[in-house]
mmCIF file of C-alpha atoms in Angstrom:
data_model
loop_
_atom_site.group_PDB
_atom_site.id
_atom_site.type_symbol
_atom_site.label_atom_id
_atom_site.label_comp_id
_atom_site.label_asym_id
_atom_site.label_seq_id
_atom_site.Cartn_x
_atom_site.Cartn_y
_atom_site.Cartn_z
ATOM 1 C CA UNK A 1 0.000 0.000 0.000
ATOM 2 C CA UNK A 2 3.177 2.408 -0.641
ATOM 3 C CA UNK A 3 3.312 5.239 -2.720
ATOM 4 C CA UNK A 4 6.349 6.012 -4.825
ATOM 5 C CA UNK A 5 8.662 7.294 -3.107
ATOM 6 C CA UNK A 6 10.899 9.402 -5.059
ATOM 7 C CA UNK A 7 10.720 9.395 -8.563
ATOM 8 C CA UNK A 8 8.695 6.422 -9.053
ATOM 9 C CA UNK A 9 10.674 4.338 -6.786
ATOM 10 C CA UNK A 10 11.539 4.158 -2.879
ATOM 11 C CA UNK A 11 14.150 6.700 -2.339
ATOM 12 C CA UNK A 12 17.738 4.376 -1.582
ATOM 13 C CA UNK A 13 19.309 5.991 1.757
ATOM 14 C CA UNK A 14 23.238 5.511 2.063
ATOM 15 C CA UNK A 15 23.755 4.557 6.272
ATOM 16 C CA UNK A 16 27.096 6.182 6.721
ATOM 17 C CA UNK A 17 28.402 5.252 10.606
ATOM 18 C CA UNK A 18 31.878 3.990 12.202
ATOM 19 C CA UNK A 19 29.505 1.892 14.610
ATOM 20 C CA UNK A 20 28.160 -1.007 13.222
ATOM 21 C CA UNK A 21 25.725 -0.743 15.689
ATOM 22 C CA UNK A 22 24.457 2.229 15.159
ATOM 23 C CA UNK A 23 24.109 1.760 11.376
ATOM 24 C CA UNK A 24 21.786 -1.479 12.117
ATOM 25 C CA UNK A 25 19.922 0.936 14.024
ATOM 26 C CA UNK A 26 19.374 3.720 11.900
ATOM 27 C CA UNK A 27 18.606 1.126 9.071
ATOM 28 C CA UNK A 28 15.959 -0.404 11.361
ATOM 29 C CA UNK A 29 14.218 2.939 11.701
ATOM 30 C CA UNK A 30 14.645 3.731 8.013
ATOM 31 C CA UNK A 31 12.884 0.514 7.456
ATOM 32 C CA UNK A 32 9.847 0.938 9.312
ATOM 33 C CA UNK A 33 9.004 3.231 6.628
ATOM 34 C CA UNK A 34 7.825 1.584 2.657
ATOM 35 C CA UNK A 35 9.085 4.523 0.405
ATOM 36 C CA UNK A 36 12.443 4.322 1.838
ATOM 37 C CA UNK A 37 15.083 1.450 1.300
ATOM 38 C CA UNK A 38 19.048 1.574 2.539
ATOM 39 C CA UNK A 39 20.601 0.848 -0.420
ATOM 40 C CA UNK A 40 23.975 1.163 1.176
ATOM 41 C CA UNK A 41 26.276 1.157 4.337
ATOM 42 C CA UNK A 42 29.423 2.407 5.392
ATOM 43 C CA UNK A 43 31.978 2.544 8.322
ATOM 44 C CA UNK A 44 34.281 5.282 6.947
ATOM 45 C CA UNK A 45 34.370 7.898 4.956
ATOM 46 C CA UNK A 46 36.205 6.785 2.115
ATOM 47 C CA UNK A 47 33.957 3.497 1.764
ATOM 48 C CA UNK A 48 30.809 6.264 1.674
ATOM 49 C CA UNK A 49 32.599 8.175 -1.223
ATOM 50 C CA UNK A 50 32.742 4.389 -3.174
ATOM 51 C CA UNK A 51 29.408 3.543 -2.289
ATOM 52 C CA UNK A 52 28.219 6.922 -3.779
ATOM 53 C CA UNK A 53 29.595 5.620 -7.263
ATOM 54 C CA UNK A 54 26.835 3.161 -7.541
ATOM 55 C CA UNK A 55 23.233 4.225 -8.557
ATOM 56 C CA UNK A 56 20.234 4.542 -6.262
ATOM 57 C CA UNK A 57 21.819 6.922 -3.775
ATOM 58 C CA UNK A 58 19.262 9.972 -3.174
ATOM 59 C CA UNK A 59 20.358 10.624 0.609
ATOM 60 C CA UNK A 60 22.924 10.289 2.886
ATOM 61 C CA UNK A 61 22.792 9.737 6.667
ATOM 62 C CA UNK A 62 26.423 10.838 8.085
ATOM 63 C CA UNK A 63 27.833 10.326 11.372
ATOM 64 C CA UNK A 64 30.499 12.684 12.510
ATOM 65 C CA UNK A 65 32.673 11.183 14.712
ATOM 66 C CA UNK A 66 34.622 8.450 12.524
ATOM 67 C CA UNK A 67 37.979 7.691 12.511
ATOM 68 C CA UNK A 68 40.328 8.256 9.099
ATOM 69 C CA UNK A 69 38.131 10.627 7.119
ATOM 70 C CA UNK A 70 35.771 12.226 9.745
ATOM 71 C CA UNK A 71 32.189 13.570 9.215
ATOM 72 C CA UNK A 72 32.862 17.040 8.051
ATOM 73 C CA UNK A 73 35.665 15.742 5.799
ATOM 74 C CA UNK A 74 33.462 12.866 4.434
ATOM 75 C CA UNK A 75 30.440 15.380 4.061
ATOM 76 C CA UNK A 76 33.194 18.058 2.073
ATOM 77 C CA UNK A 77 33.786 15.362 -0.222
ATOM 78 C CA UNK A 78 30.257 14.331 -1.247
ATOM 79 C CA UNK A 79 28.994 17.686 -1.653
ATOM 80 C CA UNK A 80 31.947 18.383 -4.032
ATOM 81 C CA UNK A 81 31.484 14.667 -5.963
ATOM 82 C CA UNK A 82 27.602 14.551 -5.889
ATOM 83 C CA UNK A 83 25.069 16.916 -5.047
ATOM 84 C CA UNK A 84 22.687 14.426 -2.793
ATOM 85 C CA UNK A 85 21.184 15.541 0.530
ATOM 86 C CA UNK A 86 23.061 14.827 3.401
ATOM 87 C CA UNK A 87 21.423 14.385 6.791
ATOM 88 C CA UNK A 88 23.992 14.230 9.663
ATOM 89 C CA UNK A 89 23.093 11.879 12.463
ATOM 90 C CA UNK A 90 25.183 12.708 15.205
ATOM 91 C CA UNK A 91 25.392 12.717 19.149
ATOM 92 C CA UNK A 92 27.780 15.507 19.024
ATOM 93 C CA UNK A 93 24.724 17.986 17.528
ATOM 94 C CA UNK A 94 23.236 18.490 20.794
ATOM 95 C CA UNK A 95 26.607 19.344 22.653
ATOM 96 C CA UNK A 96 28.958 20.677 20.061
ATOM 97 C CA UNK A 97 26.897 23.149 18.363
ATOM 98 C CA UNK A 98 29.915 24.576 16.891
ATOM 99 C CA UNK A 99 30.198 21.273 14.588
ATOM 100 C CA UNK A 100 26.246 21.488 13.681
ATOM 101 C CA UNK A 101 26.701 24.349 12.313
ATOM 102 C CA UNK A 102 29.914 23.526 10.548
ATOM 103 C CA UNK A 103 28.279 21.228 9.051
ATOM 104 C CA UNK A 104 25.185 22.976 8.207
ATOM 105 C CA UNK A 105 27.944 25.637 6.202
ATOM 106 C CA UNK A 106 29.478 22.799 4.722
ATOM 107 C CA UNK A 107 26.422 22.008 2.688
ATOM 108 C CA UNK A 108 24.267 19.450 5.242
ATOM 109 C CA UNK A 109 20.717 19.151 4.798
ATOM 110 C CA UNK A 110 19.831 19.301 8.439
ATOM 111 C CA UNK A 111 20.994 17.717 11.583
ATOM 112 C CA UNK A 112 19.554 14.803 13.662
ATOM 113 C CA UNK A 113 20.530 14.510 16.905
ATOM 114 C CA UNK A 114 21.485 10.611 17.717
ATOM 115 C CA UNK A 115 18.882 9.112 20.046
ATOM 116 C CA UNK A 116 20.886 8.007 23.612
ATOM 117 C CA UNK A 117 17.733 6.780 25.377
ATOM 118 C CA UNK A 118 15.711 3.651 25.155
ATOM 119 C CA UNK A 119 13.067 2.781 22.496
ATOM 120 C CA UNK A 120 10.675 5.725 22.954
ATOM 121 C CA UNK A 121 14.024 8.075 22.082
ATOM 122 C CA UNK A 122 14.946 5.585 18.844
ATOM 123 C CA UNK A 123 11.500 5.900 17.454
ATOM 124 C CA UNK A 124 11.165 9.545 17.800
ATOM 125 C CA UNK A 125 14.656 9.860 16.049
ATOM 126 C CA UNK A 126 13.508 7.450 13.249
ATOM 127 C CA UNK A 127 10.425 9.699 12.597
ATOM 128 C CA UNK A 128 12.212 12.970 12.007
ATOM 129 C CA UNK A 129 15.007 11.496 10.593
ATOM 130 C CA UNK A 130 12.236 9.980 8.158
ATOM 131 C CA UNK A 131 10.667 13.369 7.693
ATOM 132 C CA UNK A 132 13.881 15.320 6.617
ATOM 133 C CA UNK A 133 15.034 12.570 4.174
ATOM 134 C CA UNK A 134 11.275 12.750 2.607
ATOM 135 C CA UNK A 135 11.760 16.600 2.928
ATOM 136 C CA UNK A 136 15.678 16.744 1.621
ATOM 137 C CA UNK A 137 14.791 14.315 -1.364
ATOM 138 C CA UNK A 138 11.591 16.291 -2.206
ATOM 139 C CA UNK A 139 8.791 13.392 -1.410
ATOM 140 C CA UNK A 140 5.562 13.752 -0.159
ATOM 141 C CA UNK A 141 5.300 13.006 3.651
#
């Protein structure tokens, strides 16, 4: 009972995150929801960039904290090499605001503070972070 998503199709999410963890997580709440479909994953920066080579990416969830290429680096690079919406998922947003908005000037979509309490925290994340991929990519809600 899905609608298209984004351009006929679910729109394919690249789950960018050092934690493996963390990117099972975010994928979970991406999946709750039938226009959307993680087409990719990454632990580093530099697998994100080859993952972006591939077709199907329209949006980007980014982590800033990763070791090797970090988050702002990472999110430098894609901007530059393809112009897809990048939502950073981070827990640093709510205490380093100085990174949120270095991000923001670096060419971010918006910013999603990383949930840090139990399931009630997770969902709410998964909804907005839903709602600004549906939002960055153009789709109806």
């Amino acid at each position: 009972m899905s609608t298209a998503g984004h351009k006929g199709r679910p729109i394919g999410v690249l789950v960018v995150d050092d934690s493996p963890f963390a990117r099972k997580a975010i994928a979970r709440m991406l999946a709750g929801d039938p226009d959307i479909r993680v087409v990719a994953q990454a632990g580093d920066g530099e697998a994100a960039l080859r993952a972006l080579e591939g077709e199907g990416v329209d949006a980007v969830t980014l982590d800033l904290e990763m070791p090797g290429m970090g988050g702002l680096a990472t999110l430098a690079a894609i901007r530059a090499s393809r112009p897809v919406p990048v939502i950073v998922l981070s827990g640093a947003a709510e205490q380093g605001a100085a990174v949120t908005l270095q991000a923001l000037d670096l060419g971010a979509f918006d910013v999603v503070a990383k949930p840090s309490g139990g399931p009630l925290a997770l969902h709410s994340a998964g909804a907005e972070l839903v709602a600004k991929i549906r939002a960055a990519v153009g789709a109806p809600p």
